XYZ file of C-alpha atoms in Angstrom:
667
model
C 95.257 52.532 92.942
C 93.458 55.841 92.286
C 93.217 57.329 88.826
C 95.340 60.260 89.922
C 98.096 57.924 91.053
C 97.871 55.975 87.829
C 98.351 59.166 85.820
C 101.178 60.170 88.142
C 102.971 56.865 87.571
C 102.507 57.291 83.816
C 103.935 60.827 84.051
C 106.949 59.511 85.924
C 107.887 57.542 82.822
C 108.065 60.811 80.890
C 110.281 62.251 83.604
C 112.940 59.701 82.737
C 113.916 61.793 79.731
C 114.728 65.120 81.444
C 116.099 63.236 84.460
C 118.638 61.386 82.306
C 119.602 64.586 80.517
C 119.905 66.508 83.780
C 122.097 63.809 85.311
C 124.404 63.998 82.313
C 124.638 67.774 82.557
C 125.249 67.693 86.321
C 128.036 65.147 85.907
C 129.614 67.309 83.231
C 129.256 70.393 85.423
C 130.945 68.595 88.327
C 133.813 67.493 86.089
C 134.269 71.016 84.746
C 134.246 72.514 88.248
C 136.857 69.998 89.401
C 139.015 70.802 86.396
C 138.617 74.552 86.991
C 139.483 74.084 90.670
C 142.674 72.251 89.742
C 143.617 75.042 87.315
C 142.855 77.721 89.926
C 145.046 75.926 92.483
C 147.945 75.818 90.002
C 147.427 79.497 89.159
C 147.261 80.436 92.863
C 150.530 78.587 93.498
C 152.278 80.542 90.725
C 150.931 83.822 92.072
C 152.060 82.890 95.597
C 155.622 82.310 94.378
C 155.624 85.690 92.652
C 154.417 87.412 95.841
C 156.879 85.730 98.207
C 159.100 88.834 98.608
C 156.426 91.517 98.076
C 154.287 91.052 101.182
C 154.742 93.413 104.154
C 156.187 92.072 107.371
C 153.481 91.576 110.021
C 153.910 91.101 113.769
C 151.621 90.663 116.768
C 150.609 94.326 116.849
C 146.967 95.245 116.602
C 145.838 96.551 113.228
C 144.237 99.839 112.238
C 142.714 99.245 108.804
C 142.100 102.122 106.396
C 139.475 101.523 103.748
C 140.390 102.469 100.189
C 137.969 105.060 98.798
C 136.955 105.551 95.189
C 136.811 109.349 95.601
C 138.028 112.039 97.956
C 135.933 112.918 101.000
C 134.366 116.282 101.769
C 135.897 117.309 105.104
C 132.968 118.956 106.890
C 132.860 117.078 110.188
C 129.626 115.230 109.473
C 130.898 112.020 107.903
C 127.767 111.291 105.872
C 129.906 110.446 102.821
C 131.873 107.768 104.689
C 131.092 104.164 103.732
C 128.830 102.465 106.302
C 128.477 105.643 108.362
C 125.610 105.652 110.899
C 124.361 109.220 111.279
C 122.048 108.481 114.223
C 122.864 111.269 116.628
C 121.070 109.797 119.639
C 121.812 106.125 120.327
C 118.978 103.780 121.142
C 120.942 102.506 124.152
C 123.880 103.738 126.174
C 127.260 102.399 125.073
C 130.296 101.931 127.320
C 132.711 102.635 124.457
C 133.644 106.367 124.713
C 135.232 106.550 121.246
C 134.566 105.132 117.774
C 136.685 105.672 114.700
C 137.106 104.912 111.013
C 140.114 105.300 108.745
C 140.285 105.578 104.964
C 142.788 106.458 102.238
C 142.481 108.021 98.837
C 145.406 109.090 96.692
C 148.000 110.754 98.926
C 145.611 111.439 101.826
C 144.736 109.575 104.996
C 141.306 110.326 106.496
C 140.156 109.833 110.068
C 136.613 110.013 111.444
C 136.517 109.957 115.263
C 133.315 110.063 117.315
C 133.805 110.846 121.013
C 131.182 110.369 123.699
C 131.484 112.978 126.455
C 128.896 115.041 128.297
C 130.613 118.450 128.556
C 133.946 118.737 126.738
C 136.319 121.459 127.980
C 137.623 123.380 124.940
C 140.954 125.163 124.566
C 140.945 128.719 125.970
C 143.447 130.977 124.105
C 143.333 133.404 127.056
C 144.369 130.637 129.430
C 146.660 128.402 127.364
C 147.878 126.507 130.431
C 144.377 125.507 131.474
C 143.706 121.758 130.751
C 141.396 121.122 127.816
C 139.966 118.313 125.690
C 142.211 117.433 122.737
C 143.343 114.601 120.447
C 146.944 113.365 120.236
C 148.135 111.466 117.150
C 151.381 109.486 116.870
C 153.076 107.872 113.880
C 156.508 106.485 113.159
C 158.419 106.810 109.900
C 162.020 106.816 108.770
C 162.476 110.200 110.441
C 161.395 108.836 113.845
C 158.328 109.252 116.043
C 155.957 112.123 115.275
C 153.251 113.611 117.466
C 150.497 116.082 116.593
C 147.710 117.571 118.699
C 144.205 118.582 117.600
C 142.628 121.296 119.725
C 139.972 123.953 119.234
C 138.400 126.825 121.207
C 134.983 125.925 119.754
C 133.490 123.532 117.166
C 134.747 124.369 113.684
C 137.840 123.966 111.445
C 140.996 122.617 113.095
C 144.651 122.019 112.169
C 147.414 119.900 113.626
C 149.781 121.363 116.248
C 153.339 120.319 117.026
C 153.657 119.945 120.818
C 156.230 121.885 122.858
C 156.643 125.083 124.780
C 155.919 127.030 121.609
C 153.320 124.965 119.664
C 153.478 125.370 115.899
C 150.669 124.684 113.461
C 151.056 121.844 110.939
C 148.763 122.828 108.051
C 149.256 119.452 106.348
C 146.734 118.187 108.911
C 143.312 119.782 108.556
C 139.809 118.909 109.628
C 136.545 119.965 111.233
C 135.450 119.572 114.859
C 131.636 119.187 115.092
C 129.523 119.007 118.253
C 126.959 116.186 118.512
C 124.222 115.278 120.944
C 126.574 112.809 122.685
C 129.818 114.733 122.523
C 131.740 115.707 119.401
C 132.986 114.331 116.077
C 136.317 114.913 114.335
C 136.906 114.483 110.592
C 140.605 114.859 109.700
C 142.742 114.763 106.563
C 146.500 114.207 106.818
C 149.265 113.042 104.489
C 149.198 109.340 103.659
C 151.784 107.450 105.671
C 154.359 105.103 104.306
C 153.438 101.495 103.705
C 153.156 99.356 106.856
C 153.682 102.357 109.177
C 152.840 102.524 112.879
C 150.047 104.889 113.835
C 147.945 105.585 116.919
C 145.926 108.311 118.661
C 144.203 109.010 121.969
C 141.685 111.465 123.434
C 143.039 113.464 126.410
C 140.806 115.096 128.998
C 141.442 117.289 132.046
C 141.985 115.346 135.265
C 139.037 115.954 137.649
C 139.737 117.112 141.163
C 140.134 114.352 143.718
C 141.335 111.824 141.162
C 144.667 111.283 142.919
C 146.586 113.051 140.134
C 148.104 116.493 140.101
C 145.340 118.935 139.095
C 145.778 121.056 135.994
C 146.912 118.158 133.818
C 145.288 115.881 131.266
C 145.358 112.143 130.774
C 144.417 109.787 127.917
C 140.952 108.314 128.423
C 140.104 106.639 125.107
C 141.715 105.529 121.865
C 144.233 102.942 120.720
C 147.211 104.969 121.984
C 146.301 103.987 125.553
C 147.983 100.674 124.691
C 151.769 101.046 124.986
C 152.259 99.414 121.558
C 151.272 101.482 118.540
C 148.914 100.091 115.931
C 150.057 99.009 112.484
C 148.277 100.964 109.759
C 147.118 98.521 107.069
C 145.469 99.403 103.772
C 145.274 98.080 100.240
C 148.588 98.209 98.396
C 148.371 99.474 94.792
C 151.683 97.864 93.813
C 150.385 94.431 94.784
C 147.090 94.978 92.957
C 148.903 95.950 89.736
C 151.076 92.833 89.867
C 148.074 90.581 90.568
C 145.954 92.057 87.786
C 148.577 91.067 85.223
C 148.053 87.378 86.120
C 144.236 87.322 85.852
C 141.908 86.341 83.035
C 138.337 87.636 82.511
C 135.973 86.418 85.209
C 138.651 86.076 87.931
C 138.965 87.913 91.261
C 141.976 87.758 93.611
C 142.376 89.061 97.176
C 145.341 89.067 99.560
C 144.315 88.858 103.229
C 146.339 89.612 106.339
C 146.316 87.006 109.150
C 143.419 88.953 110.714
C 141.508 88.970 107.404
C 142.122 92.574 106.322
C 142.352 92.957 102.560
C 145.842 94.027 101.394
C 145.082 93.742 97.677
C 141.912 93.349 95.612
C 142.068 92.922 91.825
C 139.557 91.510 89.364
C 138.724 91.441 85.668
C 134.977 91.263 84.936
C 133.712 88.377 82.860
C 132.657 89.153 79.321
C 128.875 89.027 79.085
C 127.273 88.413 75.725
C 123.970 90.216 75.250
C 121.327 88.026 73.626
C 119.493 89.754 70.763
C 116.159 87.937 70.599
C 114.947 90.142 67.730
C 117.678 88.776 65.434
C 117.022 85.128 66.370
C 114.699 82.650 64.694
C 111.864 81.039 66.704
C 113.849 77.809 66.971
C 116.893 79.671 68.273
C 114.717 81.499 70.812
C 113.340 78.178 72.083
C 116.885 76.800 72.307
C 118.061 79.873 74.215
C 115.175 79.641 76.662
C 115.951 75.944 77.166
C 119.612 76.759 77.807
C 118.697 79.419 80.383
C 116.379 76.984 82.133
C 119.075 74.315 82.179
C 121.602 76.749 83.661
C 119.124 77.575 86.413
C 118.769 73.860 87.170
C 122.543 73.451 87.282
C 122.790 76.302 89.813
C 120.037 74.708 91.884
C 121.800 71.339 92.141
C 125.245 72.792 92.793
C 126.553 72.769 96.396
C 125.270 75.630 98.516
C 127.649 78.594 98.246
C 129.571 79.772 101.282
C 128.054 83.134 102.182
C 130.730 85.796 102.710
C 130.207 89.409 103.764
C 129.687 91.897 100.984
C 132.103 94.391 102.546
C 135.488 94.837 100.881
C 137.352 95.461 104.151
C 137.676 92.149 105.969
C 137.110 88.429 105.371
C 137.932 86.107 108.256
C 140.345 83.433 106.936
C 139.001 80.923 109.462
C 135.696 80.656 107.609
C 137.401 79.728 104.336
C 138.248 76.204 103.272
C 140.813 75.193 100.716
C 138.169 75.359 97.987
C 134.446 76.103 97.784
C 131.711 77.950 95.947
C 131.309 81.362 97.569
C 128.949 84.308 97.241
C 129.680 87.850 98.422
C 126.387 89.359 99.537
C 123.876 89.143 96.685
C 126.494 88.814 93.920
C 126.797 85.796 91.616
C 128.395 82.629 92.963
C 132.132 82.155 92.378
C 134.460 79.143 92.425
C 137.121 79.907 95.070
C 140.474 78.438 96.115
C 142.570 79.633 99.076
C 146.359 79.418 99.242
C 148.538 80.132 102.279
C 151.241 82.793 101.925
C 154.259 83.648 104.110
C 153.704 85.363 107.495
C 150.123 84.078 107.772
C 148.757 85.886 104.714
C 146.133 84.179 102.555
C 145.519 84.400 98.805
C 141.897 84.066 97.633
C 141.430 83.351 93.931
C 137.887 83.235 92.542
C 136.567 82.220 89.121
C 133.165 83.080 87.654
C 130.887 80.066 87.181
C 129.196 81.530 84.099
C 131.695 79.940 81.711
C 131.200 76.491 83.263
C 127.421 76.897 83.077
C 127.635 77.847 79.404
C 129.590 74.693 78.606
C 127.056 72.586 80.488
C 124.162 74.155 78.613
C 125.514 73.056 75.227
C 124.831 69.405 76.083
C 121.070 69.981 75.809
C 121.001 69.201 72.077
C 122.601 65.782 72.484
C 120.237 64.936 75.353
C 117.188 65.737 73.197
C 118.502 63.690 70.257
C 119.074 60.576 72.354
C 115.652 60.958 73.962
C 113.553 61.103 70.758
C 112.988 57.351 70.464
C 112.085 57.131 74.137
C 109.540 59.921 73.688
C 107.841 58.073 70.799
C 107.577 54.866 72.819
C 106.135 56.686 75.817
C 103.618 58.458 73.580
C 102.281 55.079 72.408
C 101.961 53.931 76.023
C 100.038 57.067 76.968
C 97.738 56.759 73.935
C 96.840 53.205 74.912
C 96.209 54.244 78.500
C 93.999 57.141 77.363
C 91.952 54.747 75.173
C 91.394 52.467 78.155
C 90.195 55.414 80.267
C 87.821 56.471 77.468
C 86.273 53.004 77.376
C 85.659 53.048 81.135
C 84.028 56.479 80.994
C 81.718 55.376 78.158
C 80.685 52.315 80.183
C 79.811 54.524 83.157
C 77.763 56.803 80.889
C 75.695 53.834 79.636
C 75.059 52.670 83.216
C 73.745 56.101 84.232
C 71.482 56.312 81.198
C 70.031 52.870 82.035
C 69.252 53.873 85.655
C 67.200 57.062 85.087
C 64.581 57.644 82.401
C 64.001 60.895 80.531
C 61.421 62.068 83.133
C 63.873 61.674 85.998
C 62.291 58.553 87.496
C 64.526 55.861 88.925
C 64.040 52.707 86.865
C 67.041 50.608 87.930
C 69.908 50.563 90.388
C 73.453 51.450 89.389
C 75.726 48.417 88.998
C 78.328 48.263 91.813
C 81.925 49.248 91.011
C 84.994 47.747 92.668
C 87.509 50.108 91.037
C 89.579 52.092 93.559
C 90.249 55.151 91.428
C 88.332 58.346 90.642
C 86.125 56.665 88.029
C 85.156 54.038 90.607
C 84.395 56.819 93.098
C 82.293 58.591 90.449
C 80.276 55.416 89.820
C 79.655 54.998 93.529
C 78.624 58.663 93.797
C 76.027 58.132 91.050
C 74.765 55.101 92.924
C 74.572 57.172 96.105
C 72.693 59.890 94.216
C 70.053 57.352 93.151
C 69.716 56.201 96.757
C 69.398 59.826 97.910
C 66.617 60.457 95.383
C 64.735 57.475 96.722
C 65.325 58.716 100.253
C 64.064 62.180 99.330
C 60.882 60.621 97.971
C 60.394 58.791 101.253
C 61.082 62.053 103.073
C 58.302 63.811 101.176
C 55.883 61.047 102.084
C 56.956 61.228 105.731
C 56.623 65.023 105.619
C 53.028 64.720 104.475
C 52.244 62.335 107.333
C 53.868 64.606 109.903
C 52.055 67.651 108.573
C 48.759 65.777 108.721
C 49.512 64.800 112.298
C 50.407 68.357 113.281
C 47.256 69.801 111.703
C 44.941 67.112 113.095
C 45.345 68.151 116.742
C 44.554 71.925 116.449
C 41.684 71.222 114.048
C 40.210 68.731 116.521
C 40.582 71.273 119.331
C 38.748 73.937 117.299
C 35.943 71.524 116.387
C 35.459 70.304 119.964
C 35.579 73.859 121.342
C 32.888 75.032 118.888
C 30.663 72.070 119.697
C 30.986 72.635 123.444
C 30.410 76.354 122.940
C 27.072 75.700 121.249
C 25.861 73.379 124.033
C 27.101 75.237 127.114
C 25.494 78.598 127.936
C 27.621 79.384 130.983
C 29.752 82.478 130.250
C 32.811 81.234 132.128
C 32.817 77.914 130.225
C 32.228 79.681 126.917
C 35.280 81.849 127.616
C 37.367 78.714 128.192
C 36.190 77.150 124.913
C 36.839 80.393 123.029
C 40.343 80.587 124.539
C 41.074 76.979 123.492
C 39.865 77.715 119.969
C 42.142 80.784 119.806
C 45.090 78.692 120.962
C 44.370 76.068 118.305
C 44.062 78.673 115.560
C 47.323 80.250 116.752
C 48.877 76.807 116.512
C 47.646 76.459 112.949
C 48.974 79.930 112.121
C 52.381 79.060 113.563
C 52.498 75.817 111.571
C 51.704 77.655 108.354
C 54.092 80.471 109.214
C 56.949 78.013 109.955
C 56.336 76.171 106.704
C 56.197 79.461 104.837
C 59.418 80.664 106.478
C 61.286 77.483 105.505
C 59.885 77.682 101.955
C 60.829 81.356 101.638
C 64.311 80.580 102.933
C 64.871 77.859 100.313
C 63.589 80.210 97.601
C 65.805 83.054 98.820
C 68.901 80.903 98.267
C 68.485 81.422 94.513
C 68.551 85.226 94.883
C 71.129 85.386 97.675
C 74.454 86.945 96.637
C 77.511 85.495 98.267
C 80.360 87.695 99.413
C 83.650 87.155 101.203
C 83.381 88.291 104.817
C 85.013 87.619 108.169
C 82.783 85.238 110.138
C 84.730 85.979 113.349
C 83.616 89.626 113.307
C 79.988 88.664 112.547
C 79.874 86.034 115.312
C 81.481 88.354 117.900
C 79.057 91.206 117.149
C 76.050 88.850 117.200
C 77.068 87.381 120.583
C 77.410 90.877 122.017
C 73.902 91.741 120.792
C 72.464 88.530 122.260
C 73.940 89.381 125.666
C 72.263 92.792 125.632
C 68.892 91.253 124.687
C 69.116 88.451 127.253
C 70.780 89.726 130.465
C 69.409 86.745 132.398
C 71.990 84.548 130.649
C 75.780 84.764 130.317
C 76.367 84.875 126.550
C 79.886 85.328 125.204
C 81.970 84.753 122.072
C 85.017 82.449 122.115
C 87.376 82.495 119.153
C 89.724 84.655 117.076
C 88.964 88.336 116.569
C 89.414 88.052 112.804
C 90.991 85.918 110.099
C 88.052 83.511 109.523
C 87.033 84.389 105.964
C 83.951 82.777 104.440
C 82.311 83.110 101.043
C 78.596 83.261 101.736
C 75.739 85.379 103.046
C 76.379 87.132 106.386
C 72.624 87.755 106.804
C 71.864 84.039 106.545
C 74.669 83.175 108.988
C 73.241 85.685 111.491
C 69.817 84.044 111.032
C 71.446 80.660 111.720
C 72.986 82.031 114.925
C 69.628 83.559 115.918
C 67.927 80.167 115.711
C 70.692 78.348 117.607
C 70.985 80.956 120.378
C 67.177 81.222 120.684
C 67.030 77.449 121.030
C 69.858 77.544 123.627
C 68.088 80.199 125.738
C 64.997 77.977 126.053
C 67.033 75.203 127.668
C 69.511 77.279 129.710
C 68.779 77.989 133.396
C 68.850 81.486 134.856
C 72.380 82.967 134.653
C 73.427 79.893 132.695
C 76.330 80.039 130.254
C 75.874 80.203 126.464
C 79.006 80.255 124.301
C 79.281 81.079 120.592
C 82.594 79.492 119.592
C 84.481 79.757 116.279
C 87.750 78.057 115.353
C 89.747 76.655 112.439
C 89.334 72.911 112.132
C 90.616 70.532 109.452
C 91.057 73.125 106.701
C 87.665 74.716 107.391
C 85.720 76.587 110.069
C 83.777 75.167 113.003
C 80.984 77.356 114.432
C 79.295 75.992 117.539
C 76.758 77.139 120.150
C 76.995 75.593 123.617
C 74.481 75.981 126.442
C 74.376 74.695 129.971
C 71.296 72.753 130.923
C 69.504 69.491 130.320
C 70.980 66.833 128.066
C 69.783 65.982 124.567
C 67.971 62.636 124.168
C 70.328 60.390 122.244
C 67.514 58.909 120.127
C 66.577 62.396 118.785
C 70.087 63.732 118.132
C 69.861 62.967 114.413
C 66.199 63.887 113.908
C 65.849 67.320 115.510
C 66.896 69.001 112.248
C 63.859 67.568 110.462
C 60.540 69.500 110.279
C 58.002 69.167 113.107
C 60.503 67.546 115.490
C 60.868 69.178 118.910
C 62.016 67.988 122.328
C 60.117 70.676 124.258
C 57.337 69.614 126.558
C 53.750 69.833 125.459
C 53.089 73.089 127.334
C 55.303 75.030 124.976
C 53.262 75.593 121.866
C 55.469 78.272 120.366
C 57.929 75.925 118.697
C 57.197 73.440 115.941
C 60.690 72.097 115.212
C 61.098 74.448 112.215
C 63.983 76.534 113.655
C 66.603 73.787 113.522
C 65.370 72.843 110.057
C 66.250 76.390 108.953
C 69.660 75.993 110.607
C 70.283 72.835 108.573
C 69.172 74.498 105.309
C 71.473 77.499 105.842
C 74.434 75.267 106.724
C 73.892 73.097 103.622
C 73.548 76.208 101.457
C 77.081 77.212 102.533
C 78.420 73.721 101.798
C 78.506 72.712 105.455
C 76.742 70.420 107.881
C 75.222 70.683 111.360
C 75.040 68.200 114.225
C 73.997 68.230 117.886
C 75.480 66.261 120.754
C 75.853 66.268 124.517
C 79.075 67.944 125.650
C 79.729 65.911 128.792
C 83.003 67.686 129.535
C 81.279 71.092 129.782
C 77.938 69.851 131.134
C 75.517 70.856 128.398
C 74.507 70.554 124.756
C 76.543 71.750 121.767
C 75.291 72.438 118.237
C 78.230 72.355 115.795
C 78.199 73.760 112.247
C 81.170 72.888 109.995
C 81.798 75.275 107.091
C 84.430 75.342 104.328
C 86.739 78.297 104.877
C 86.525 81.013 102.204
C 84.009 79.050 100.211
C 86.074 75.896 99.695
C 83.981 72.760 99.598
């Protein structure tokens, strides 16, 4: 088991304390919610009995609901002060509904906002009163019988109601404003508030077009609820019900009476009393206790059942989405404990209780939980102290083993003892052992490097010596020119060897001065591939990968140099018009940058050695490469915390060099 898992298991023992306390609090919270639900059900039953003879009689008629306003409206025809009003004059898409309306009440007034969609309304012409025109007809029924009023106007502006007949008379109790819109017109009206549970309807009448099969010169209803033979029932909140309900509530409770369709007939509530915490007057211990209580209340809310999300609007709540009891939330408000009770004629009573009081009672159990947990804390502290002492002993043993393996001058004097532990300390011991092996390998590498360098220098030096000797013995000009040319080639070879070694040395030295920055490797790779295509039109070079979003913490100049070496190497082995791809993608939490080229395959025995100095798979006629380019590629990749490998891509028919890098500098 790893050290991290061991510490995690030890930490789980400490979690027993808050877990036990939380379970106690949650059980208490559940019991309190069940008790509160039972009390709310009993209270709802008493309220239902009191309301048995106070509810209005409902039938199967459709409902026109009027929202209750907190203030009077400004009748100007624009409707921007109406709740939920959409003032978009031009709709985003054509609607088939020619009329939209809203109704509201405040005090003794009933307000109507009607939006009519028509291309060219025909207005009333006082000079031709018998000519058909666009107008609105309103109907309502009261104890005096059925009433009808017309709204007409010669042009957009203020309007009043008109009694129909041969001699129309103005009814100045009905006033409003007719405003033209980009889709037709809009009417905002104010009329006396109707009696409770009255019938009300209206319809838009328009002139009958010619050829419609109806006597010309007349009008007909085209839109509005009055097209239906049955009038609508006007429903709104009833103040008398709200006053009676408020007398039965306690702080933190909210009651609503819903019609069978979900329209709110009554809405009463008494806000819960909130105590403001004065931290300045509290002692440090009291502040800690208060913070602990707030945290515990948050946990209780988290483990409570998910609240039933209800619309925030105060107009309609569909009874079908309510159960008998639940935790509900209206919009973004606090959660409430709710019970629903059926009333006569399909009405529903919703009674809600604030959960803050229950949460406060649950929070007071924190002190008893801490007291009962003290002894458990002391025992767990002793266990953790013993475990920490054991870890300290293991770390000290590892320190002695490292000191015994390396002397003060850095020479390896002994091997690290093997570790069988399967935790982080065991991994650390094995990493030290691997480091010792790597140091020995690096020493062997230096010795091998010296042999390879000697081999590389031996050939051009021998060529120069033999050319000079032949030059001194042969007097023929054409032969002397050949010997001089061979000597120049050998000296160029020596210069290239020294230049490659110097370039690799300068690159390793430049790593110390290089400043890393966060940049997008996708942009760098795409721009570099585009430049390579312009410089090498005889090949098809392209970039494959995302346009951005591949952040890397490193040196963009060094990454471009890495791409230069890989693409230059790919061009040497790619046939005319062959394909070279610079590909970048996310892979395993990091980035994978690869260069693929069509052409000959890579010898399998050299796949792991071509990134070493003086290793090249080119034929002997190519003297311009000494195997230093891929060494530079490896150094740049390792500087960025990555690695490079080469392999034959049999699926694509070529060779691929792949560089893995940690994304955004992660290693």
